[in-house]
Amino acid sequence: MRLSTLRLRYAALAPARIIGCTRVCPVARPTIVPHATKNNNVRSFVSSLAQRSSKIDNVHDENTASSPIFPKALDAALGTQLQPSDMLSYLNSEDFCVYRSTSDPSQPLFGKEERLVSNALTHESWMHGLQGHNRRLSFIGRRALKMYLTLFLFDVFEHANRINAQAPDLKYLQTVLSSQQDIDDILATHHLGDHVGRKLGLEKVMRWHPTTRVDPKNGTRESGLFKVRGTCVEAIMGAIYHFRGALVAQQFFLSRILPILADSYMSQAPRMVKEKVTEASRDAAEALTQSA
Protein backbone atom coordinates (compact mmCIF):
# COMPACT_ATOMS: atom_id res chain seq x y z
CA MET A 1 0.00 0.00 0.00
CA ARG A 2 1.30 3.39 -0.90
CA LEU A 3 2.46 5.74 1.79
CA SER A 4 0.11 8.52 0.64
CA THR A 5 -2.91 6.21 0.95
CA LEU A 6 -1.94 5.30 4.53
CA ARG A 7 -1.60 8.95 5.43
CA LEU A 8 -5.10 9.73 4.15
CA ARG A 9 -6.65 6.83 6.11
CA TYR A 10 -4.83 7.88 9.25
CA ALA A 11 -5.97 11.48 8.84
CA ALA A 12 -9.61 10.39 8.49
CA LEU A 13 -9.44 8.51 11.81
CA ALA A 14 -7.48 11.16 13.68
CA PRO A 15 -9.41 13.38 16.13
CA ALA A 16 -9.96 17.03 15.36
CA ARG A 17 -7.46 19.45 16.77
CA ILE A 18 -8.63 22.38 18.88
CA ILE A 19 -7.21 25.76 17.96
CA GLY A 20 -8.47 28.47 20.28
CA CYS A 21 -12.25 27.88 20.42
CA THR A 22 -12.51 26.24 16.97
CA ARG A 23 -12.28 22.54 16.20
CA VAL A 24 -10.27 21.99 13.02
CA CYS A 25 -10.37 18.70 11.13
CA PRO A 26 -6.93 17.82 9.73
CA VAL A 27 -8.37 16.91 6.31
CA ALA A 28 -10.70 19.89 6.03
CA ARG A 29 -9.71 22.62 3.67
CA PRO A 30 -9.45 26.00 5.34
CA THR A 31 -11.92 28.65 4.24
CA ILE A 32 -10.24 31.59 2.62
CA VAL A 33 -11.37 34.78 4.37
CA PRO A 34 -10.61 38.02 2.57
CA HIS A 35 -8.34 40.39 4.38
CA ALA A 36 -10.36 42.85 6.46
CA THR A 37 -9.49 46.17 4.94
CA LYS A 38 -11.15 49.53 5.26
CA ASN A 39 -12.72 49.21 1.81
CA ASN A 40 -14.13 45.77 2.61
CA ASN A 41 -15.65 47.08 5.84
CA VAL A 42 -17.27 49.98 4.01
CA ARG A 43 -18.69 47.68 1.34
CA SER A 44 -20.08 45.34 4.00
CA PHE A 45 -21.67 48.23 5.90
CA VAL A 46 -23.27 49.71 2.78
CA SER A 47 -24.58 46.29 1.76
CA SER A 48 -26.19 45.75 5.18
CA LEU A 49 -27.83 49.18 5.02
CA ALA A 50 -29.25 48.40 1.60
CA GLN A 51 -30.71 45.12 2.85
CA ARG A 52 -32.30 46.83 5.86
CA SER A 53 -33.72 49.58 3.67
CA SER A 54 -35.31 47.06 1.33
CA LYS A 55 -36.89 45.26 4.30
CA ILE A 56 -38.32 48.52 5.67
CA ASP A 57 -39.69 49.45 2.25
CA ASN A 58 -41.38 46.06 1.99
CA VAL A 59 -42.98 46.46 5.42
CA HIS A 60 -44.13 49.99 4.57
CA ASP A 61 -45.65 48.78 1.32
CA GLU A 62 -47.54 46.04 3.16
CA ASN A 63 -48.85 48.52 5.75
CA THR A 64 -49.83 50.98 3.06
CA ALA A 65 -51.87 48.32 1.31
CA SER A 66 -53.72 47.01 4.36
CA SER A 67 -53.78 49.61 7.14
CA PRO A 68 -56.63 52.15 7.37
CA ILE A 69 -54.08 54.72 8.50
CA PHE A 70 -52.45 54.60 5.05
CA PRO A 71 -55.32 54.45 2.55
CA LYS A 72 -54.63 53.72 -1.08
CA ALA A 73 -56.52 56.83 -2.15
CA LEU A 74 -57.15 60.15 -0.49
CA ASP A 75 -60.77 60.38 -1.64
CA ALA A 76 -61.97 60.22 1.99
CA ALA A 77 -59.60 62.93 3.23
CA LEU A 78 -61.46 65.92 4.67
CA GLY A 79 -60.27 69.47 4.20
CA THR A 80 -58.47 68.92 0.91
CA GLN A 81 -59.99 72.13 -0.50
CA LEU A 82 -58.90 74.22 2.47
CA GLN A 83 -56.08 76.68 2.01
CA PRO A 84 -53.87 77.95 4.86
CA SER A 85 -55.34 81.40 4.26
CA ASP A 86 -58.84 80.01 4.96
CA MET A 87 -57.69 78.51 8.26
CA LEU A 88 -55.93 81.70 9.30
CA SER A 89 -58.93 83.82 8.41
CA TYR A 90 -61.22 81.70 10.60
CA LEU A 91 -58.96 81.70 13.69
CA ASN A 92 -58.44 85.46 13.32
CA SER A 93 -62.19 86.12 13.09
CA GLU A 94 -64.20 87.53 15.98
CA ASP A 95 -66.47 84.49 15.83
CA PHE A 96 -63.53 82.44 17.07
CA CYS A 97 -61.95 84.89 19.51
CA VAL A 98 -62.12 88.65 20.05
CA TYR A 99 -58.53 89.83 20.39
CA ARG A 100 -57.15 93.37 20.34
CA SER A 101 -53.56 94.41 20.83
CA THR A 102 -53.01 97.85 22.34
CA SER A 103 -49.66 98.16 20.57
CA ASP A 104 -51.13 97.22 17.17
CA PRO A 105 -54.96 97.24 17.10
CA SER A 106 -55.02 95.90 13.54
CA GLN A 107 -53.05 92.79 14.52
CA PRO A 108 -55.39 89.76 14.94
CA LEU A 109 -54.80 86.80 17.25
CA PHE A 110 -52.53 84.84 14.91
CA GLY A 111 -51.30 87.73 12.79
CA LYS A 112 -50.08 86.42 9.44
CA GLU A 113 -48.88 83.05 10.73
CA GLU A 114 -50.44 80.88 8.02
CA ARG A 115 -47.98 78.03 8.48
CA LEU A 116 -48.44 77.91 12.26
CA VAL A 117 -52.22 77.83 11.95
CA SER A 118 -52.08 75.30 9.11
CA ASN A 119 -50.00 72.94 11.24
CA ALA A 120 -52.28 73.43 14.26
CA LEU A 121 -55.37 72.43 12.28
CA THR A 122 -53.81 69.55 10.31
CA HIS A 123 -53.94 66.09 11.87
CA GLU A 124 -51.11 63.70 11.12
CA SER A 125 -53.56 61.35 9.37
CA TRP A 126 -53.95 63.88 6.54
CA MET A 127 -51.61 63.17 3.61
CA HIS A 128 -49.68 60.82 5.92
CA GLY A 129 -48.35 63.89 7.75
CA LEU A 130 -46.10 64.81 4.83
CA GLN A 131 -47.22 68.45 4.74
CA GLY A 132 -46.95 69.24 8.43
CA HIS A 133 -49.19 68.25 11.33
CA ASN A 134 -50.11 69.27 14.86
CA ARG A 135 -48.47 66.62 17.03
CA ARG A 136 -45.84 68.91 18.56
CA LEU A 137 -48.22 71.81 19.10
CA SER A 138 -50.78 69.52 20.75
CA PHE A 139 -48.04 68.21 23.06
CA ILE A 140 -47.40 71.77 24.27
CA GLY A 141 -51.10 72.59 24.40
CA ARG A 142 -52.00 69.59 26.58
CA ARG A 143 -49.54 70.68 29.24
CA ALA A 144 -50.69 74.28 29.05
CA LEU A 145 -54.31 73.21 29.51
CA LYS A 146 -53.47 71.14 32.59
CA MET A 147 -51.43 73.98 34.07
CA TYR A 148 -54.14 76.61 33.56
CA LEU A 149 -56.95 74.43 34.91
CA THR A 150 -54.88 73.54 37.98
CA LEU A 151 -53.98 77.19 38.61
CA PHE A 152 -57.63 78.20 38.33
CA LEU A 153 -58.75 75.55 40.82
CA PHE A 154 -55.98 76.53 43.26
CA ASP A 155 -57.10 80.17 43.08
CA VAL A 156 -60.67 79.12 43.81
CA PHE A 157 -59.48 76.92 46.68
CA GLU A 158 -57.56 79.81 48.26
CA HIS A 159 -60.59 82.05 47.86
CA ALA A 160 -62.78 79.40 49.51
CA ASN A 161 -60.41 79.24 52.49
CA ARG A 162 -60.38 83.03 52.86
CA ILE A 163 -64.15 83.31 52.99
CA ASN A 164 -64.59 80.15 55.12
CA ALA A 165 -66.61 78.41 52.44
CA GLN A 166 -68.90 75.53 53.22
CA ALA A 167 -67.50 72.03 53.63
CA PRO A 168 -68.92 70.62 50.34
CA ASP A 169 -67.17 73.37 48.36
CA LEU A 170 -63.82 72.69 49.99
CA LYS A 171 -64.23 68.94 49.69
CA TYR A 172 -64.86 69.12 45.93
CA LEU A 173 -61.78 71.28 45.36
CA GLN A 174 -59.59 69.12 47.59
CA THR A 175 -60.71 65.97 45.79
CA VAL A 176 -59.99 67.34 42.31
CA LEU A 177 -56.66 68.92 43.23
CA SER A 178 -55.39 65.88 45.11
CA SER A 179 -55.80 63.58 42.10
CA GLN A 180 -54.05 64.21 38.80
CA GLN A 181 -56.41 61.68 37.25
CA ASP A 182 -59.38 63.99 37.82
CA ILE A 183 -57.63 66.80 35.93
CA ASP A 184 -56.73 64.38 33.14
CA ASP A 185 -60.33 63.17 32.90
CA ILE A 186 -61.71 66.69 32.56
CA LEU A 187 -59.15 67.52 29.85
CA ALA A 188 -59.27 64.18 28.02
CA THR A 189 -58.67 64.68 24.31
CA HIS A 190 -62.01 63.17 23.24
CA HIS A 191 -63.81 65.39 25.79
CA LEU A 192 -62.16 68.45 24.26
CA GLY A 193 -63.22 67.28 20.82
CA ASP A 194 -66.76 66.38 21.80
CA HIS A 195 -67.73 69.74 23.29
CA VAL A 196 -64.98 72.38 23.09
CA GLY A 197 -63.97 71.64 19.50
CA ARG A 198 -67.60 71.50 18.39
CA LYS A 199 -68.42 74.84 20.05
CA LEU A 200 -65.38 76.40 18.39
CA GLY A 201 -66.44 74.99 15.01
CA LEU A 202 -63.07 73.43 14.26
CA GLU A 203 -64.45 70.74 11.95
CA LYS A 204 -64.98 73.46 9.33
CA VAL A 205 -61.25 74.20 9.09
CA MET A 206 -59.62 70.88 10.02
CA ARG A 207 -57.63 68.74 7.63
CA TRP A 208 -57.74 65.07 8.55
CA HIS A 209 -58.51 61.57 7.32
CA PRO A 210 -61.29 59.61 9.04
CA THR A 211 -60.43 56.13 10.25
CA THR A 212 -63.67 54.17 10.38
CA ARG A 213 -63.86 51.54 13.11
CA VAL A 214 -66.81 49.32 13.98
CA ASP A 215 -67.56 48.58 17.62
CA PRO A 216 -68.06 44.78 17.83
CA LYS A 217 -70.44 45.16 20.79
CA ASN A 218 -73.10 47.44 19.34
CA GLY A 219 -72.06 47.78 15.71
CA THR A 220 -71.64 51.56 15.87
CA ARG A 221 -69.11 53.21 13.61
CA GLU A 222 -66.47 55.67 14.75
CA SER A 223 -64.64 58.07 12.48
CA GLY A 224 -62.24 59.45 15.08
CA LEU A 225 -63.79 62.92 14.86
CA PHE A 226 -63.77 63.65 18.61
CA LYS A 227 -60.15 62.56 18.97
CA VAL A 228 -58.96 64.58 15.97
CA ARG A 229 -60.99 67.64 16.94
CA GLY A 230 -59.70 67.43 20.51
CA THR A 231 -56.13 67.24 19.23
CA CYS A 232 -56.77 70.42 17.25
CA VAL A 233 -58.02 72.16 20.42
CA GLU A 234 -54.78 71.20 22.16
CA ALA A 235 -52.72 72.30 19.17
CA ILE A 236 -54.44 75.70 19.03
CA MET A 237 -53.57 76.20 22.70
CA GLY A 238 -49.99 75.26 21.89
CA ALA A 239 -49.93 77.65 18.93
CA ILE A 240 -51.22 80.58 21.02
CA TYR A 241 -48.72 79.76 23.75
CA HIS A 242 -45.93 79.67 21.16
CA PHE A 243 -46.94 82.82 19.25
CA ARG A 244 -48.53 85.09 21.87
CA GLY A 245 -47.07 83.81 25.11
CA ALA A 246 -48.34 82.23 28.31
CA LEU A 247 -50.56 85.13 29.43
CA VAL A 248 -52.63 85.33 26.25
CA ALA A 249 -52.88 81.53 26.17
CA GLN A 250 -54.22 81.55 29.73
CA GLN A 251 -56.74 84.27 28.88
CA PHE A 252 -57.91 82.27 25.86
CA PHE A 253 -58.34 79.18 28.06
CA LEU A 254 -60.33 81.04 30.71
CA SER A 255 -62.57 82.86 28.23
CA ARG A 256 -63.18 80.23 25.54
CA ILE A 257 -62.47 76.76 26.94
CA LEU A 258 -63.09 76.73 30.69
CA PRO A 259 -66.82 77.70 30.51
CA ILE A 260 -67.49 74.84 28.08
CA LEU A 261 -65.63 72.37 30.30
CA ALA A 262 -67.55 73.58 33.36
CA ASP A 263 -70.90 73.04 31.65
CA SER A 264 -69.97 69.63 30.25
CA TYR A 265 -67.61 67.87 32.65
CA MET A 266 -67.75 69.79 35.93
CA SER A 267 -71.45 69.34 36.59
CA GLN A 268 -70.73 68.17 40.16
CA ALA A 269 -68.88 71.38 40.97
CA PRO A 270 -70.49 73.49 43.70
CA ARG A 271 -72.15 76.80 42.94
CA MET A 272 -69.18 78.82 44.15
CA VAL A 273 -66.88 77.16 41.59
CA LYS A 274 -69.31 77.83 38.74
CA GLU A 275 -69.61 81.46 39.78
CA LYS A 276 -65.82 81.74 39.72
CA VAL A 277 -65.76 80.22 36.23
CA THR A 278 -68.17 82.90 35.00
CA GLU A 279 -66.16 85.66 36.66
CA ALA A 280 -62.81 84.43 35.34
CA SER A 281 -64.21 84.00 31.84
CA ARG A 282 -65.58 87.54 31.79
CA ASP A 283 -62.34 89.08 33.06
CA ALA A 284 -60.21 87.08 30.61
CA ALA A 285 -62.39 88.04 27.63
CA GLU A 286 -62.02 91.70 28.56
CA ALA A 287 -58.26 91.31 28.96
CA LEU A 288 -57.98 89.81 25.47
CA THR A 289 -59.44 92.99 24.00
CA GLN A 290 -56.75 95.05 25.75
CA SER A 291 -53.72 92.83 25.29
CA ALA A 292 -50.29 94.42 25.34
CSV table of C-alpha atoms in Angstrom, one decimal:
chain,number,residue,atom,x,y,z
A,1,MET,CA,0.0,0.0,0.0
A,2,ARG,CA,1.3,3.4,-0.9
A,3,LEU,CA,2.5,5.7,1.8
A,4,SER,CA,0.1,8.5,0.6
A,5,THR,CA,-2.9,6.2,1.0
A,6,LEU,CA,-1.9,5.3,4.5
A,7,ARG,CA,-1.6,8.9,5.4
A,8,LEU,CA,-5.1,9.7,4.2
A,9,ARG,CA,-6.7,6.8,6.1
A,10,TYR,CA,-4.8,7.9,9.2
A,11,ALA,CA,-6.0,11.5,8.8
A,12,ALA,CA,-9.6,10.4,8.5
A,13,LEU,CA,-9.4,8.5,11.8
A,14,ALA,CA,-7.5,11.2,13.7
A,15,PRO,CA,-9.4,13.4,16.1
A,16,ALA,CA,-10.0,17.0,15.4
A,17,ARG,CA,-7.5,19.4,16.8
A,18,ILE,CA,-8.6,22.4,18.9
A,19,ILE,CA,-7.2,25.8,18.0
A,20,GLY,CA,-8.5,28.5,20.3
A,21,CYS,CA,-12.2,27.9,20.4
A,22,THR,CA,-12.5,26.2,17.0
A,23,ARG,CA,-12.3,22.5,16.2
A,24,VAL,CA,-10.3,22.0,13.0
A,25,CYS,CA,-10.4,18.7,11.1
A,26,PRO,CA,-6.9,17.8,9.7
A,27,VAL,CA,-8.4,16.9,6.3
A,28,ALA,CA,-10.7,19.9,6.0
A,29,ARG,CA,-9.7,22.6,3.7
A,30,PRO,CA,-9.4,26.0,5.3
A,31,THR,CA,-11.9,28.7,4.2
A,32,ILE,CA,-10.2,31.6,2.6
A,33,VAL,CA,-11.4,34.8,4.4
A,34,PRO,CA,-10.6,38.0,2.6
A,35,HIS,CA,-8.3,40.4,4.4
A,36,ALA,CA,-10.4,42.9,6.5
A,37,THR,CA,-9.5,46.2,4.9
A,38,LYS,CA,-11.2,49.5,5.3
A,39,ASN,CA,-12.7,49.2,1.8
A,40,ASN,CA,-14.1,45.8,2.6
A,41,ASN,CA,-15.6,47.1,5.8
A,42,VAL,CA,-17.3,50.0,4.0
A,43,ARG,CA,-18.7,47.7,1.3
A,44,SER,CA,-20.1,45.3,4.0
A,45,PHE,CA,-21.7,48.2,5.9
A,46,VAL,CA,-23.3,49.7,2.8
A,47,SER,CA,-24.6,46.3,1.8
A,48,SER,CA,-26.2,45.7,5.2
A,49,LEU,CA,-27.8,49.2,5.0
A,50,ALA,CA,-29.2,48.4,1.6
A,51,GLN,CA,-30.7,45.1,2.9
A,52,ARG,CA,-32.3,46.8,5.9
A,53,SER,CA,-33.7,49.6,3.7
A,54,SER,CA,-35.3,47.1,1.3
A,55,LYS,CA,-36.9,45.3,4.3
A,56,ILE,CA,-38.3,48.5,5.7
A,57,ASP,CA,-39.7,49.4,2.2
A,58,ASN,CA,-41.4,46.1,2.0
A,59,VAL,CA,-43.0,46.5,5.4
A,60,HIS,CA,-44.1,50.0,4.6
A,61,ASP,CA,-45.7,48.8,1.3
A,62,GLU,CA,-47.5,46.0,3.2
A,63,ASN,CA,-48.8,48.5,5.8
A,64,THR,CA,-49.8,51.0,3.1
A,65,ALA,CA,-51.9,48.3,1.3
A,66,SER,CA,-53.7,47.0,4.4
A,67,SER,CA,-53.8,49.6,7.1
A,68,PRO,CA,-56.6,52.1,7.4
A,69,ILE,CA,-54.1,54.7,8.5
A,70,PHE,CA,-52.4,54.6,5.0
A,71,PRO,CA,-55.3,54.4,2.6
A,72,LYS,CA,-54.6,53.7,-1.1
A,73,ALA,CA,-56.5,56.8,-2.2
A,74,LEU,CA,-57.2,60.2,-0.5
A,75,ASP,CA,-60.8,60.4,-1.6
A,76,ALA,CA,-62.0,60.2,2.0
A,77,ALA,CA,-59.6,62.9,3.2
A,78,LEU,CA,-61.5,65.9,4.7
A,79,GLY,CA,-60.3,69.5,4.2
A,80,THR,CA,-58.5,68.9,0.9
A,81,GLN,CA,-60.0,72.1,-0.5
A,82,LEU,CA,-58.9,74.2,2.5
A,83,GLN,CA,-56.1,76.7,2.0
A,84,PRO,CA,-53.9,77.9,4.9
A,85,SER,CA,-55.3,81.4,4.3
A,86,ASP,CA,-58.8,80.0,5.0
A,87,MET,CA,-57.7,78.5,8.3
A,88,LEU,CA,-55.9,81.7,9.3
A,89,SER,CA,-58.9,83.8,8.4
A,90,TYR,CA,-61.2,81.7,10.6
A,91,LEU,CA,-59.0,81.7,13.7
A,92,ASN,CA,-58.4,85.5,13.3
A,93,SER,CA,-62.2,86.1,13.1
A,94,GLU,CA,-64.2,87.5,16.0
A,95,ASP,CA,-66.5,84.5,15.8
A,96,PHE,CA,-63.5,82.4,17.1
A,97,CYS,CA,-62.0,84.9,19.5
A,98,VAL,CA,-62.1,88.7,20.1
A,99,TYR,CA,-58.5,89.8,20.4
A,100,ARG,CA,-57.2,93.4,20.3
A,101,SER,CA,-53.6,94.4,20.8
A,102,THR,CA,-53.0,97.9,22.3
A,103,SER,CA,-49.7,98.2,20.6
A,104,ASP,CA,-51.1,97.2,17.2
A,105,PRO,CA,-55.0,97.2,17.1
A,106,SER,CA,-55.0,95.9,13.5
A,107,GLN,CA,-53.1,92.8,14.5
A,108,PRO,CA,-55.4,89.8,14.9
A,109,LEU,CA,-54.8,86.8,17.2
A,110,PHE,CA,-52.5,84.8,14.9
A,111,GLY,CA,-51.3,87.7,12.8
A,112,LYS,CA,-50.1,86.4,9.4
A,113,GLU,CA,-48.9,83.1,10.7
A,114,GLU,CA,-50.4,80.9,8.0
A,115,ARG,CA,-48.0,78.0,8.5
A,116,LEU,CA,-48.4,77.9,12.3
A,117,VAL,CA,-52.2,77.8,11.9
A,118,SER,CA,-52.1,75.3,9.1
A,119,ASN,CA,-50.0,72.9,11.2
A,120,ALA,CA,-52.3,73.4,14.3
A,121,LEU,CA,-55.4,72.4,12.3
A,122,THR,CA,-53.8,69.6,10.3
A,123,HIS,CA,-53.9,66.1,11.9
A,124,GLU,CA,-51.1,63.7,11.1
A,125,SER,CA,-53.6,61.3,9.4
A,126,TRP,CA,-54.0,63.9,6.5
A,127,MET,CA,-51.6,63.2,3.6
A,128,HIS,CA,-49.7,60.8,5.9
A,129,GLY,CA,-48.4,63.9,7.8
A,130,LEU,CA,-46.1,64.8,4.8
A,131,GLN,CA,-47.2,68.4,4.7
A,132,GLY,CA,-46.9,69.2,8.4
A,133,HIS,CA,-49.2,68.2,11.3
A,134,ASN,CA,-50.1,69.3,14.9
A,135,ARG,CA,-48.5,66.6,17.0
A,136,ARG,CA,-45.8,68.9,18.6
A,137,LEU,CA,-48.2,71.8,19.1
A,138,SER,CA,-50.8,69.5,20.8
A,139,PHE,CA,-48.0,68.2,23.1
A,140,ILE,CA,-47.4,71.8,24.3
A,141,GLY,CA,-51.1,72.6,24.4
A,142,ARG,CA,-52.0,69.6,26.6
A,143,ARG,CA,-49.5,70.7,29.2
A,144,ALA,CA,-50.7,74.3,29.1
A,145,LEU,CA,-54.3,73.2,29.5
A,146,LYS,CA,-53.5,71.1,32.6
A,147,MET,CA,-51.4,74.0,34.1
A,148,TYR,CA,-54.1,76.6,33.6
A,149,LEU,CA,-56.9,74.4,34.9
A,150,THR,CA,-54.9,73.5,38.0
A,151,LEU,CA,-54.0,77.2,38.6
A,152,PHE,CA,-57.6,78.2,38.3
A,153,LEU,CA,-58.8,75.5,40.8
A,154,PHE,CA,-56.0,76.5,43.3
A,155,ASP,CA,-57.1,80.2,43.1
A,156,VAL,CA,-60.7,79.1,43.8
A,157,PHE,CA,-59.5,76.9,46.7
A,158,GLU,CA,-57.6,79.8,48.3
A,159,HIS,CA,-60.6,82.1,47.9
A,160,ALA,CA,-62.8,79.4,49.5
A,161,ASN,CA,-60.4,79.2,52.5
A,162,ARG,CA,-60.4,83.0,52.9
A,163,ILE,CA,-64.2,83.3,53.0
A,164,ASN,CA,-64.6,80.2,55.1
A,165,ALA,CA,-66.6,78.4,52.4
A,166,GLN,CA,-68.9,75.5,53.2
A,167,ALA,CA,-67.5,72.0,53.6
A,168,PRO,CA,-68.9,70.6,50.3
A,169,ASP,CA,-67.2,73.4,48.4
A,170,LEU,CA,-63.8,72.7,50.0
A,171,LYS,CA,-64.2,68.9,49.7
A,172,TYR,CA,-64.9,69.1,45.9
A,173,LEU,CA,-61.8,71.3,45.4
A,174,GLN,CA,-59.6,69.1,47.6
A,175,THR,CA,-60.7,66.0,45.8
A,176,VAL,CA,-60.0,67.3,42.3
A,177,LEU,CA,-56.7,68.9,43.2
A,178,SER,CA,-55.4,65.9,45.1
A,179,SER,CA,-55.8,63.6,42.1
A,180,GLN,CA,-54.0,64.2,38.8
A,181,GLN,CA,-56.4,61.7,37.2
A,182,ASP,CA,-59.4,64.0,37.8
A,183,ILE,CA,-57.6,66.8,35.9
A,184,ASP,CA,-56.7,64.4,33.1
A,185,ASP,CA,-60.3,63.2,32.9
A,186,ILE,CA,-61.7,66.7,32.6
A,187,LEU,CA,-59.2,67.5,29.9
A,188,ALA,CA,-59.3,64.2,28.0
A,189,THR,CA,-58.7,64.7,24.3
A,190,HIS,CA,-62.0,63.2,23.2
A,191,HIS,CA,-63.8,65.4,25.8
A,192,LEU,CA,-62.2,68.4,24.3
A,193,GLY,CA,-63.2,67.3,20.8
A,194,ASP,CA,-66.8,66.4,21.8
A,195,HIS,CA,-67.7,69.7,23.3
A,196,VAL,CA,-65.0,72.4,23.1
A,197,GLY,CA,-64.0,71.6,19.5
A,198,ARG,CA,-67.6,71.5,18.4
A,199,LYS,CA,-68.4,74.8,20.1
A,200,LEU,CA,-65.4,76.4,18.4
A,201,GLY,CA,-66.4,75.0,15.0
A,202,LEU,CA,-63.1,73.4,14.3
A,203,GLU,CA,-64.4,70.7,11.9
A,204,LYS,CA,-65.0,73.5,9.3
A,205,VAL,CA,-61.3,74.2,9.1
A,206,MET,CA,-59.6,70.9,10.0
A,207,ARG,CA,-57.6,68.7,7.6
A,208,TRP,CA,-57.7,65.1,8.5
A,209,HIS,CA,-58.5,61.6,7.3
A,210,PRO,CA,-61.3,59.6,9.0
A,211,THR,CA,-60.4,56.1,10.3
A,212,THR,CA,-63.7,54.2,10.4
A,213,ARG,CA,-63.9,51.5,13.1
A,214,VAL,CA,-66.8,49.3,14.0
A,215,ASP,CA,-67.6,48.6,17.6
A,216,PRO,CA,-68.1,44.8,17.8
A,217,LYS,CA,-70.4,45.2,20.8
A,218,ASN,CA,-73.1,47.4,19.3
A,219,GLY,CA,-72.1,47.8,15.7
A,220,THR,CA,-71.6,51.6,15.9
A,221,ARG,CA,-69.1,53.2,13.6
A,222,GLU,CA,-66.5,55.7,14.8
A,223,SER,CA,-64.6,58.1,12.5
A,224,GLY,CA,-62.2,59.4,15.1
A,225,LEU,CA,-63.8,62.9,14.9
A,226,PHE,CA,-63.8,63.6,18.6
A,227,LYS,CA,-60.2,62.6,19.0
A,228,VAL,CA,-59.0,64.6,16.0
A,229,ARG,CA,-61.0,67.6,16.9
A,230,GLY,CA,-59.7,67.4,20.5
A,231,THR,CA,-56.1,67.2,19.2
A,232,CYS,CA,-56.8,70.4,17.3
A,233,VAL,CA,-58.0,72.2,20.4
A,234,GLU,CA,-54.8,71.2,22.2
A,235,ALA,CA,-52.7,72.3,19.2
A,236,ILE,CA,-54.4,75.7,19.0
A,237,MET,CA,-53.6,76.2,22.7
A,238,GLY,CA,-50.0,75.3,21.9
A,239,ALA,CA,-49.9,77.7,18.9
A,240,ILE,CA,-51.2,80.6,21.0
A,241,TYR,CA,-48.7,79.8,23.8
A,242,HIS,CA,-45.9,79.7,21.2
A,243,PHE,CA,-46.9,82.8,19.2
A,244,ARG,CA,-48.5,85.1,21.9
A,245,GLY,CA,-47.1,83.8,25.1
A,246,ALA,CA,-48.3,82.2,28.3
A,247,LEU,CA,-50.6,85.1,29.4
A,248,VAL,CA,-52.6,85.3,26.2
A,249,ALA,CA,-52.9,81.5,26.2
A,250,GLN,CA,-54.2,81.6,29.7
A,251,GLN,CA,-56.7,84.3,28.9
A,252,PHE,CA,-57.9,82.3,25.9
A,253,PHE,CA,-58.3,79.2,28.1
A,254,LEU,CA,-60.3,81.0,30.7
A,255,SER,CA,-62.6,82.9,28.2
A,256,ARG,CA,-63.2,80.2,25.5
A,257,ILE,CA,-62.5,76.8,26.9
A,258,LEU,CA,-63.1,76.7,30.7
A,259,PRO,CA,-66.8,77.7,30.5
A,260,ILE,CA,-67.5,74.8,28.1
A,261,LEU,CA,-65.6,72.4,30.3
A,262,ALA,CA,-67.5,73.6,33.4
A,263,ASP,CA,-70.9,73.0,31.7
A,264,SER,CA,-70.0,69.6,30.3
A,265,TYR,CA,-67.6,67.9,32.7
A,266,MET,CA,-67.7,69.8,35.9
A,267,SER,CA,-71.4,69.3,36.6
A,268,GLN,CA,-70.7,68.2,40.2
A,269,ALA,CA,-68.9,71.4,41.0
A,270,PRO,CA,-70.5,73.5,43.7
A,271,ARG,CA,-72.2,76.8,42.9
A,272,MET,CA,-69.2,78.8,44.2
A,273,VAL,CA,-66.9,77.2,41.6
A,274,LYS,CA,-69.3,77.8,38.7
A,275,GLU,CA,-69.6,81.5,39.8
A,276,LYS,CA,-65.8,81.7,39.7
A,277,VAL,CA,-65.8,80.2,36.2
A,278,THR,CA,-68.2,82.9,35.0
A,279,GLU,CA,-66.2,85.7,36.7
A,280,ALA,CA,-62.8,84.4,35.3
A,281,SER,CA,-64.2,84.0,31.8
A,282,ARG,CA,-65.6,87.5,31.8
A,283,ASP,CA,-62.3,89.1,33.1
A,284,ALA,CA,-60.2,87.1,30.6
A,285,ALA,CA,-62.4,88.0,27.6
A,286,GLU,CA,-62.0,91.7,28.6
A,287,ALA,CA,-58.3,91.3,29.0
A,288,LEU,CA,-58.0,89.8,25.5
A,289,THR,CA,-59.4,93.0,24.0
A,290,GLN,CA,-56.7,95.1,25.8
A,291,SER,CA,-53.7,92.8,25.3
A,292,ALA,CA,-50.3,94.4,25.3
